[in-house]
Amino acid sequence: MRWSKLYLPTYKESPSDAEIPSHKLMIRAGAIKKLTSGVYTFLPVGFRVLRKIEAIVREEMDAIGSQEILMPILHPAELYEESGRLQNFGPELFKLNDRKQRMFALGPTHEEVVTDLARAEMRSYRQLPQTLYQILTKFRDEIRPRFGVMRAREFIMKDAYSFHDSDESLEVTYQDMAGAYHRILDRCGLDHMMVEADAGVIGGDVNHEFIVLTEAGESEIFTCSCGYTANSERAESLGQPLSSNESVAEGSPVRVETPGQKTIDEVSAFLEADPSQLVKTLLYRSEGQIVAALIPGDRSLNEVKLMKLLGDPQVQTLGDQEILDVTGAPVGFSGPVGLPKSTRIIADKLLESYEGMIVGANENDAHLRGVKMGRDFVPTETASISEAKAGDTCPRCAKYELVTQRGVELGHIFKLGKKYSRSMNATYLDRDGKDHKFIMGCYGFGVSRAVAAAVEANHDERGIVWPRSITPFHAIVLPINVSDDHTIKVAESIYAELSEQGLDVLFDDRDLRAGFRFKDADLIGVPLRITLGERSLRENKIEIYYRGEDRSELVDPGNVAGLIKAYYDEKPAA
RNA sequence: CGGGGCGUAGCGCAGCCCGGUUAGCGCGCCUGCUUCGGGAGCAGGAAGUCGGAGGUUCAAAUCCUCUCGCCCCGACCA
């Protein structure tokens, strides 16, 4: 490919709406171009990377016996009514009507469609197990698209679905998939981790996420040296020893004036108490009922856990006015003592070890000290609803402390069980001619997100450094002086030689200053640059520059192809 | 959904508060000359419905109303 013919717009400046390195660099390197919020065009460079990742995914899927199909993007809404996800998926589901006002959805994933396919086409246990996959564009009306293709509304995903007649069979495929995902990420040169996760709107019991470790990742994961790994939505914890313990007030709680002290920080400073001794009372509405969630003041609520506990994905926080109506006090002074009787009070498990606690008084500018759970208020139930924190005791081994890392979720695999086959009545006949619901699994991998994650994990201040397995070009041939006949002649022959070997080579034939072109080459992240300068050519030497190592060497023209071949035959550095 | 910010040339921005020349600047783009191994210099040039609609005014990028879009923060402050 000759650069002069390639559509590759590079920019010196980042667009103002880009925040994280991968987004900035992908725009600057001409890999993607935004059409509208959360919707991107892949330009030639970005598309090449996407294609390479797709190819790796296909190879690994095919290798475990998964078969590629292509399902529609446009789905009739009735399927989602059947599965119940028309409600549960909520506003994230893109809905639209046809001219007859029939409702459709743009596929966010394909559980319904594939289950519909299976119930029509898979009739016998003899056909099982069966695994199907596809790579295509998905739509989710994200509440807040951001970070370029990292969190987009339209994105490319590989999704696979498996059908089984036993849990054992599902387990085999599940493990095959986990293995394939590890290999895919290894081959893409991405450092990653498999963690326990929450199943969200997909459903099912067992599920794991594949997280690529990067600073700017949106996922927080917890790990323990005992081997426990989980994401923040899922992670349990045994908390930490309390540094202090509020003493229980004699008889009944003590009311203290806390004028204008609303936040945990303010109240704890004002009362000279440790934030852990305060208890947050978070008010929610779930199916018409008011829910008060109590958690330690130094922790955050895990809304996913709360939703699961309530069995209601639509849990809503109360507004300021509603809080005033329910508690009789403005935001900042809510507490569990004296709430309306109909309130469902859920206390975090960690509160069980508390003696006394400090809570809002449900009265403006006042808190209660020395409150004892069980005496001053009785929770409807206790459950683990707070988020784990770094330093908490591991829930698995109860010995070591949890450590947090950030990352990007690229893969998510689920044992769905019969969730969809039951709601959609998808059955097969067993050996005895009896009906059974399919046991299913589903396995997603964010292909377009993987491009961004690869950049996020592989860049420096000058630009992208593509992992060698997914680089848009294996090498860039850069003749310094494009009007020097000898330079061009040698460059052309090297370009031809490499191309013949099946390598993707970019030939920078532009009549521009060397510095400018070096900057461009660094920016777009081609791992190897073959530089031909008049001076070194006079001594019959050509420079190979290793982008990732910021190192160059002078070699004989005859050795260039061999060295490059060798570079790409090495195992990709993980 | 709540709060805030921003829409001015392909990109990044100034001008707006306090209305009044042909609406500027940097990058990029085009032409020429010089330069030519780390985002060159000089000279000349093209390019803008000032997001859209309505209003106020002799006069609107600037003031008012509505609207669309984009971005950030929040939605665990309690």
XYZ file of C-alpha atoms (C1' of nucleotides) in Angstrom:
652
model
C 0.000 0.000 0.000
C 1.352 3.385 -0.974
C 0.740 6.074 1.573
C 0.059 8.626 -1.124
C -2.934 6.534 -2.168
C -4.090 5.549 1.306
C -6.919 7.318 3.065
C -5.108 8.020 6.283
C -5.809 11.425 7.781
C -3.478 12.085 10.716
C -3.733 14.960 13.131
C -1.273 16.758 15.304
C -3.996 17.775 17.715
C -6.530 15.678 19.598
C -10.225 16.380 19.262
C -11.597 18.197 22.272
C -14.043 15.437 23.172
C -11.433 12.730 23.596
C -10.213 11.977 27.081
C -8.335 8.725 27.237
C -5.193 7.910 25.247
C -6.743 5.269 23.016
C -9.545 7.562 21.910
C -7.205 10.470 21.223
C -4.688 8.334 19.407
C -7.191 6.434 17.296
C -8.594 9.730 16.054
C -5.164 11.278 15.552
C -3.872 8.192 13.785
C -6.796 8.223 11.381
C -8.106 4.859 12.588
C -11.650 5.966 13.358
C -13.924 8.920 12.699
C -16.985 9.856 14.707
C -20.299 10.117 12.934
C -22.384 10.949 15.992
C -22.321 10.239 19.690
C -21.143 6.677 20.216
C -21.107 5.841 16.510
C -17.874 5.538 14.570
C -16.565 4.804 11.115
C -13.512 2.572 10.938
C -11.083 4.088 8.458
C -8.577 1.893 6.591
C -6.008 1.699 9.368
C -8.548 0.960 12.080
C -10.405 -1.454 9.871
C -7.270 -3.444 9.160
C -6.754 -3.959 12.870
C -10.386 -4.881 13.324
C -10.070 -7.442 10.545
C -7.004 -8.985 12.098
C -8.684 -9.364 15.444
C -11.728 -10.853 13.732
C -9.494 -13.343 11.973
C -7.952 -14.454 15.247
C -11.381 -14.770 16.812
C -12.636 -16.831 13.866
C -9.684 -19.183 14.015
C -10.133 -19.826 17.701
C -13.881 -20.228 17.419
C -13.559 -22.625 14.523
C -10.878 -24.522 16.402
C -13.276 -25.442 19.204
C -15.964 -26.519 16.814
C -18.083 -23.395 16.885
C -19.785 -22.657 13.575
C -20.120 -19.220 12.052
C -23.541 -17.959 11.052
C -25.001 -14.533 10.430
C -28.185 -13.490 12.160
C -30.253 -10.390 11.476
C -29.662 -7.101 13.232
C -33.328 -6.153 13.062
C -35.382 -8.117 15.554
C -39.154 -8.259 15.998
C -40.048 -6.926 19.432
C -42.285 -9.904 20.170
C -39.214 -12.032 20.788
C -38.206 -9.691 23.573
C -41.683 -9.782 25.004
C -41.393 -13.544 25.171
C -38.098 -13.478 26.979
C -39.129 -10.616 29.207
C -36.230 -8.480 28.140
C -38.370 -5.823 26.488
C -38.812 -4.619 30.060
C -35.593 -5.812 31.590
C -33.227 -4.489 28.996
C -34.851 -1.139 29.531
C -33.897 1.978 27.625
C -30.656 0.439 26.417
C -32.621 -1.504 23.868
C -32.882 0.466 20.641
C -36.492 0.262 19.493
C -38.056 1.368 16.253
C -41.248 0.917 14.260
C -41.799 -0.051 10.685
C -44.328 1.669 8.440
C -47.104 -0.484 9.796
C -46.163 0.542 13.316
C -44.923 -2.899 14.151
C -42.229 -2.646 16.789
C -38.666 -3.821 16.256
C -35.436 -3.707 18.168
C -31.859 -3.411 16.981
C -30.044 -6.415 18.361
C -28.079 -5.740 21.553
C -27.201 -9.452 21.645
C -28.906 -12.419 20.052
C -30.142 -14.757 22.749
C -33.748 -14.419 21.607
C -33.031 -14.786 17.927
C -30.761 -17.769 18.349
C -33.175 -19.429 20.761
C -35.932 -18.916 18.226
C -33.685 -20.538 15.653
C -32.940 -23.484 17.898
C -36.544 -24.200 18.802
C -37.383 -24.333 15.133
C -34.369 -26.248 13.897
C -32.921 -28.363 16.675
C -35.375 -31.109 17.454
C -33.329 -34.014 18.676
C -30.735 -34.752 21.325
C -28.790 -36.289 18.462
C -28.065 -32.788 17.182
C -26.584 -31.662 20.486
C -24.347 -30.135 21.566
C -24.247 -27.357 19.040
C -22.344 -24.083 19.131
C -23.000 -21.185 16.762
C -21.276 -17.847 16.537
C -21.318 -14.681 14.526
C -19.421 -11.425 14.261
C -21.595 -8.448 13.605
C -22.701 -5.004 14.630
C -24.666 -4.668 17.841
C -26.672 -1.768 19.174
C -27.123 -0.568 22.706
C -28.430 2.861 23.553
C -25.765 3.470 26.173
C -26.714 5.961 28.846
C -23.411 7.651 28.275
C -21.275 6.650 25.331
C -17.664 7.690 25.754
C -14.044 6.929 25.090
C -14.483 6.457 21.352
C -15.139 2.868 20.354
C -14.469 1.733 23.907
C -18.046 2.398 24.960
C -20.028 2.962 21.808
C -23.703 2.633 20.988
C -22.957 0.773 17.794
C -20.152 -1.738 18.091
C -18.880 -5.001 16.717
C -19.105 -8.100 18.799
C -18.504 -11.771 18.384
C -21.279 -13.650 20.091
C -21.544 -17.398 20.382
C -24.360 -19.565 21.700
C -24.285 -23.179 22.690
C -27.082 -25.719 23.188
C -26.839 -28.782 25.374
C -28.767 -31.641 26.848
C -26.806 -31.748 30.087
C -24.909 -29.526 32.491
C -21.828 -31.642 31.875
C -21.984 -30.925 28.166
C -22.375 -27.191 28.866
C -19.403 -27.319 31.186
C -17.236 -28.783 28.427
C -18.143 -26.043 25.987
C -17.824 -23.391 28.679
C -14.281 -24.496 29.381
C -13.501 -24.691 25.671
C -14.686 -21.125 25.311
C -12.686 -19.931 28.296
C -9.638 -21.542 26.720
C -10.374 -19.970 23.352
C -10.772 -16.545 24.969
C -7.451 -16.848 26.732
C -5.827 -17.794 23.445
C -7.514 -14.975 21.549
C -6.297 -12.397 24.035
C -2.839 -13.935 24.197
C -2.590 -13.873 20.440
C -3.707 -10.255 20.386
C -0.868 -9.522 22.779
C -3.212 -8.402 25.527
C -2.425 -8.970 29.183
C -5.653 -10.142 30.736
C -7.464 -11.850 33.563
C -10.562 -13.982 33.898
C -12.785 -12.867 36.769
C -16.091 -13.795 38.331
C -18.731 -11.301 37.319
C -22.360 -10.329 37.452
C -24.653 -11.636 34.746
C -26.603 -8.398 34.342
C -29.452 -8.456 31.842
C -28.104 -11.530 30.095
C -28.928 -13.755 33.028
C -27.796 -17.175 34.090
C -25.828 -18.465 37.022
C -22.159 -18.914 36.344
C -20.331 -16.301 34.345
C -16.849 -14.881 33.883
C -15.435 -11.743 32.380
C -12.178 -11.398 30.508
C -10.521 -8.162 31.498
C -7.577 -6.541 29.763
C -5.547 -4.721 32.361
C -5.148 -1.007 31.641
C -5.163 2.140 33.726
C -8.050 3.843 31.947
C -10.298 0.812 32.123
C -13.864 1.210 33.263
C -13.947 -2.028 35.214
C -12.457 -2.469 38.638
C -11.415 -5.964 39.523
C -10.474 -7.533 42.809
C -7.873 -10.218 43.155
C -6.444 -12.161 46.026
C -3.203 -14.084 46.123
C -5.282 -17.173 46.907
C -6.589 -17.039 43.336
C -9.915 -15.320 43.913
C -10.767 -12.849 41.137
C -13.988 -10.904 40.686
C -15.170 -7.623 39.271
C -16.507 -4.869 41.472
C -20.131 -5.721 40.816
C -19.577 -9.253 41.915
C -16.839 -9.069 44.524
C -17.766 -10.083 48.022
C -15.655 -9.104 50.966
C -15.289 -9.734 54.642
C -14.549 -6.067 55.249
C -11.701 -4.839 57.382
C -11.201 -4.663 61.127
C -12.787 -1.456 62.402
C -10.297 1.064 63.689
C -12.821 2.341 66.184
C -16.258 1.380 67.365
C -19.006 3.814 68.272
C -20.247 2.991 71.731
C -23.901 2.191 72.175
C -25.876 4.879 73.931
C -27.618 3.909 77.142
C -31.313 3.257 76.581
C -31.798 5.158 73.353
C -29.734 7.049 70.758
C -28.352 10.492 71.504
C -29.520 13.267 69.214
C -26.726 15.651 68.209
C -26.965 18.923 66.332
C -25.100 18.821 63.024
C -26.044 22.087 61.356
C -25.327 22.004 57.653
C -23.280 18.796 57.923
C -24.607 16.641 55.123
C -21.853 14.512 53.716
C -20.041 11.669 55.368
C -16.839 13.683 55.352
C -18.506 16.711 56.902
C -20.308 14.782 59.592
C -17.339 12.633 60.525
C -15.104 15.701 60.752
C -17.718 17.628 62.721
C -18.317 14.819 65.200
C -14.692 13.693 65.181
C -15.760 10.170 64.351
C -14.286 7.741 61.870
C -16.307 7.618 58.594
C -16.682 3.872 59.064
C -18.759 4.553 62.180
C -21.306 6.500 60.194
C -23.978 4.561 58.383
C -25.347 5.804 55.087
C -29.042 5.452 54.529
C -29.695 5.317 50.821
C -33.299 5.561 49.756
C -34.648 3.789 46.722
C -37.967 2.993 45.183
C -38.625 -0.501 43.912
C -41.985 -1.454 42.500
C -43.729 1.212 44.541
C -42.083 0.322 47.830
C -39.531 2.520 49.578
C -36.289 0.713 50.236
C -33.674 1.977 52.675
C -30.218 0.556 52.084
C -27.828 0.858 55.014
C -24.114 0.635 54.433
C -20.939 1.678 56.243
C -20.122 5.360 55.715
C -16.755 4.622 54.169
C -18.205 2.357 51.508
C -20.259 2.584 48.354
C -23.437 0.774 47.630
C -23.260 -1.926 45.002
C -26.432 -1.233 43.074
C -26.132 -4.452 41.137
C -26.264 -6.448 44.335
C -29.241 -4.420 45.462
C -31.084 -4.956 42.183
C -30.443 -8.655 42.354
C -31.618 -8.860 45.928
C -34.813 -7.001 45.106
C -35.253 -8.881 41.864
C -35.921 -5.538 40.250
C -33.642 -4.164 37.563
C -35.444 -0.834 37.603
C -34.553 0.260 41.116
C -34.541 4.049 41.290
C -32.971 6.425 43.793
C -35.378 8.883 45.335
C -35.214 12.529 44.356
C -34.547 15.291 46.868
C -38.223 16.104 47.284
C -39.173 12.453 47.749
C -36.543 12.074 50.435
C -38.026 15.040 52.260
C -41.492 13.503 51.919
C -40.418 10.092 53.188
C -38.013 11.040 55.979
C -39.205 14.498 56.906
C -35.679 15.790 56.473
C -33.644 17.075 53.555
C -30.973 15.053 51.850
C -28.054 14.411 54.156
C -29.966 13.616 57.315
C -31.683 10.350 56.466
C -31.441 7.503 58.942
C -33.073 4.160 59.688
C -34.656 5.218 62.984
C -38.247 6.280 62.652
C -38.769 5.611 58.958
C -42.329 4.831 57.824
C -43.270 1.269 58.788
C -43.758 0.236 55.178
C -40.106 0.921 54.454
C -38.062 -2.122 53.613
C -34.773 -1.712 55.455
C -31.836 -3.647 54.091
C -28.718 -3.557 56.226
C -25.326 -4.428 54.806
C -23.837 -7.589 56.263
C -20.789 -5.702 57.449
C -23.009 -3.759 59.850
C -23.641 -6.933 61.841
C -20.259 -6.521 63.506
C -21.031 -2.958 64.575
C -21.798 -2.135 68.151
C -23.001 1.455 67.860
C -23.353 3.628 64.791
C -23.999 7.218 63.781
C -26.962 7.843 61.497
C -29.060 10.716 60.220
C -31.896 11.739 62.546
C -34.498 12.210 59.799
C -34.593 15.762 61.010
C -32.889 18.798 59.535
C -29.400 19.479 60.939
C -29.328 16.512 63.297
C -27.801 13.051 63.586
C -28.126 10.242 66.090
C -25.162 8.749 67.943
C -24.881 5.431 69.726
C -27.558 3.823 67.608
C -27.838 0.069 68.008
C -29.185 -2.068 65.243
C -31.897 -4.406 66.523
C -32.780 -2.125 69.396
C -33.318 1.290 67.803
C -34.406 -0.044 64.466
C -34.893 -3.495 63.039
C -33.738 -4.155 59.516
C -36.106 -6.134 57.333
C -33.096 -8.170 56.297
C -29.329 -8.132 56.148
C -27.425 -8.833 52.977
C -24.139 -8.010 51.308
C -24.936 -4.840 49.402
C -21.801 -2.719 49.702
C -18.861 -2.707 47.360
C -15.634 -4.382 48.250
C -12.608 -2.175 48.814
C -8.918 -2.720 48.362
C -7.504 -4.080 51.582
C -10.647 -5.986 52.500
C -10.253 -9.553 53.638
C -10.746 -12.019 50.814
C -14.121 -13.784 50.979
C -12.656 -16.990 49.569
C -9.618 -17.685 51.715
C -10.411 -15.286 54.591
C -6.659 -14.858 54.981
C -5.242 -12.400 52.501
C -6.263 -8.918 51.450
C -7.982 -8.042 48.207
C -6.060 -5.966 45.689
C -7.733 -3.819 43.021
C -6.746 -3.314 39.411
C -8.434 -1.550 36.536
C -9.186 -2.982 33.161
C -11.414 -3.160 30.129
C -13.990 -5.898 29.774
C -13.453 -7.577 26.438
C -15.116 -10.926 26.929
C -17.976 -12.236 28.970
C -19.069 -15.856 29.029
C -22.247 -17.134 30.660
C -23.846 -20.386 31.593
C -27.391 -19.371 30.804
C -28.972 -22.614 31.796
C -32.628 -22.687 30.770
C -33.382 -19.002 31.160
C -34.234 -18.454 27.510
C -35.282 -21.928 26.523
C -37.830 -21.833 29.336
C -39.279 -18.405 28.654
C -39.327 -19.043 24.928
C -40.258 -22.688 25.176
C -37.347 -24.045 23.180
C -37.211 -27.812 23.448
C -35.688 -30.935 21.945
C -36.674 -34.577 22.195
C -34.553 -36.977 24.200
C -33.882 -40.656 23.546
C -37.262 -41.551 24.992
C -39.135 -39.020 22.921
C -39.670 -36.667 25.826
C -39.523 -32.850 25.656
C -36.698 -30.986 27.386
C -35.664 -27.351 27.472
C -32.260 -26.650 26.018
C -29.450 -25.918 28.406
C -27.633 -22.950 26.946
C -24.471 -20.927 27.173
C -23.540 -17.640 25.542
C -20.180 -16.076 24.964
C -19.526 -12.490 23.942
C -16.344 -10.800 22.809
C -16.081 -7.096 21.992
C -14.153 -6.948 18.756
C -14.265 -3.201 18.156
C -13.619 -2.572 21.810
C -10.599 -4.848 21.558
C -9.052 -2.443 19.069
C -9.353 0.372 21.601
C -8.136 -1.823 24.442
C -5.091 -2.790 22.394
C -4.237 0.868 21.945
C -4.935 1.623 25.566
C -2.502 -1.092 26.583
C 0.092 -0.344 23.908
C 1.011 3.274 23.388
C 3.540 5.873 24.398
C 3.712 9.666 24.246
C 4.413 9.558 20.518
C 1.564 7.344 19.482
C 0.314 3.810 19.156
C 2.570 0.755 19.280
C 0.479 -2.032 17.780
C 0.954 -5.570 19.071
C 2.597 -7.376 16.186
C -0.270 -9.822 15.659
C -2.861 -7.148 14.953
C -0.822 -4.327 13.476
C -2.414 -2.720 10.417
C 0.960 -2.942 8.687
C 3.894 -5.151 9.478
C 6.378 -2.622 8.264
C 6.610 0.808 6.792
C 9.186 1.446 4.083
C 10.314 5.038 4.288
C 12.686 6.422 1.697
C 13.961 9.741 3.038
C 14.483 11.372 -0.325
C 11.751 10.303 -2.710
C 13.344 12.162 -5.606
C 16.573 10.235 -5.411
C 16.442 7.507 -8.031
C 18.727 5.101 -6.257
C 16.863 5.415 -2.928
C 13.541 4.806 -4.630
C 14.881 1.860 -6.582
C 16.093 0.110 -3.447
C 12.942 1.032 -1.548
C 10.738 -0.334 -4.314
C 12.621 -3.610 -4.396
C 12.371 -4.035 -0.628
C 8.713 -3.130 -0.747
C 8.123 -5.700 -3.477
C 10.121 -8.369 -1.698
C 8.253 -7.964 1.570
C 4.881 -7.802 -0.128
C 5.622 -11.017 -1.976
C 6.215 -12.683 1.357
C 2.660 -11.880 2.281
C 3.516 -9.074 4.660
C 1.380 -5.965 4.884
C 3.715 -3.182 3.965
C 3.088 0.525 3.894
C 5.258 2.415 1.454
C 5.638 6.030 2.485
C 6.133 7.535 -0.933
C 5.028 11.001 0.092
C 7.252 13.904 -0.848
C 7.351 15.317 2.657
C 10.055 16.150 5.112
C 11.574 13.221 6.940
C 10.731 14.454 10.428
C 7.105 14.850 9.551
C 6.919 11.335 8.198
C 8.737 9.864 11.187
C 6.174 11.477 13.467
C 3.381 10.071 11.359
C 4.886 6.586 11.385
C 5.316 6.720 15.149
C 1.758 7.923 15.566
C 0.063 5.198 13.551
C 2.142 2.650 15.400
C 3.672 0.341 12.798
C 6.112 -1.841 14.763
C 8.919 -1.766 12.190
C 10.161 1.110 10.077
C 12.576 0.536 7.266
C 14.346 3.801 6.628
C 16.371 4.401 3.498
C 18.684 7.384 3.646
C 21.132 8.433 0.955
C 24.075 8.498 3.332
C 23.710 4.978 4.642
C 22.721 3.640 1.239
C 26.075 4.797 -0.031
C 27.535 2.287 2.394
C 24.883 -0.188 1.308
C 23.069 -0.068 4.631
C 19.402 0.220 5.486
C 17.995 1.163 8.852
C 15.406 -0.948 10.670
C 13.717 0.940 13.476
C 11.916 -1.035 16.187
C 9.100 1.251 17.280
C 8.279 -0.441 20.571
C 11.864 -0.574 21.735
C 12.865 2.790 20.269
C 15.930 1.089 18.815
C 17.391 0.948 15.334
C 19.997 -1.030 13.520
C 21.756 -0.780 10.179
C 21.583 -3.890 8.024
C 22.447 -5.027 4.516
C 19.564 -4.674 2.073
C 19.634 -8.393 1.501
C 18.942 -9.102 5.154
C 15.938 -6.875 5.615
C 13.263 -9.363 4.598
C 14.760 -12.106 6.717
C 14.951 -9.942 9.814
C 11.379 -8.791 9.448
C 10.142 -12.273 8.873
C 12.014 -13.378 11.978
C 10.496 -10.553 13.996
C 7.013 -11.698 13.129
C 7.769 -15.375 13.603
C 8.676 -14.786 17.223
C 6.025 -15.536 19.774
C 4.093 -12.348 20.338
C 5.186 -10.746 23.550
C 2.240 -10.941 25.893
C -32.762 11.617 34.507
C -30.241 15.992 37.516
C -26.248 19.820 37.264
C -22.712 22.357 34.237
C -20.224 23.593 29.724
C -19.773 24.054 24.514
C -21.612 24.576 19.145
C -17.676 30.341 14.922
C -13.419 27.224 8.010
C -11.393 20.066 7.921
C -9.074 20.251 13.311
C -7.947 23.308 17.809
C -9.618 28.063 19.427
C -10.473 33.851 20.110
C -14.402 37.365 19.392
C -20.124 37.347 22.685
C -20.277 40.140 28.993
C -20.554 46.012 26.701
C -24.757 44.831 19.317
C -21.929 48.689 14.801
C -15.890 47.801 9.248
C -14.590 43.043 4.408
C -15.726 37.687 11.534
C -10.106 36.707 13.380
C -5.764 33.346 15.085
C -2.888 28.556 15.060
C -2.730 23.813 12.555
C -4.209 21.655 8.043
C -5.354 22.598 2.604
C -3.832 25.021 -2.573
C 0.338 27.810 -5.529
C 5.464 29.397 -5.850
C 10.517 29.800 -4.042
C 13.959 28.141 -0.441
C 14.614 23.984 2.770
C 15.030 18.505 3.238
C 16.947 12.375 9.117
C 12.360 13.955 13.918
C 5.663 17.591 12.886
C 10.519 23.696 8.151
C 10.789 29.213 6.426
C 8.977 33.073 3.360
C 5.325 34.990 -0.041
C 0.597 34.486 -2.064
C -4.298 31.987 -1.947
C -8.978 29.111 -1.241
C -12.295 27.974 2.396
C -17.337 30.144 7.287
C -25.658 29.170 6.382
C -21.054 32.033 13.426
C -25.732 24.586 14.985
C -31.174 25.635 13.549
C -35.878 28.526 13.963
C -38.261 32.694 15.668
C -37.958 37.477 18.017
C -35.895 42.531 19.696
C -33.227 46.444 16.878
C -31.728 51.173 11.910
C -28.188 47.096 12.752
C -27.353 40.400 15.843
C -21.795 35.631 16.020
C -22.977 39.148 20.147
C -29.407 40.428 23.439
C -34.264 37.296 24.237
C -37.293 32.681 23.386
C -37.595 27.950 21.556
C -35.075 23.917 19.430
C -31.244 20.365 17.806
C -26.478 18.441 18.643
C -21.964 17.503 21.356
C -19.123 17.099 25.875
C -18.151 16.848 31.155
C -19.772 15.820 36.141
C -23.487 13.435 38.911
C -27.203 9.812 39.237
C -23.641 5.578 46.290
C -24.549 13.459 49.115
C -28.016 10.954 52.309
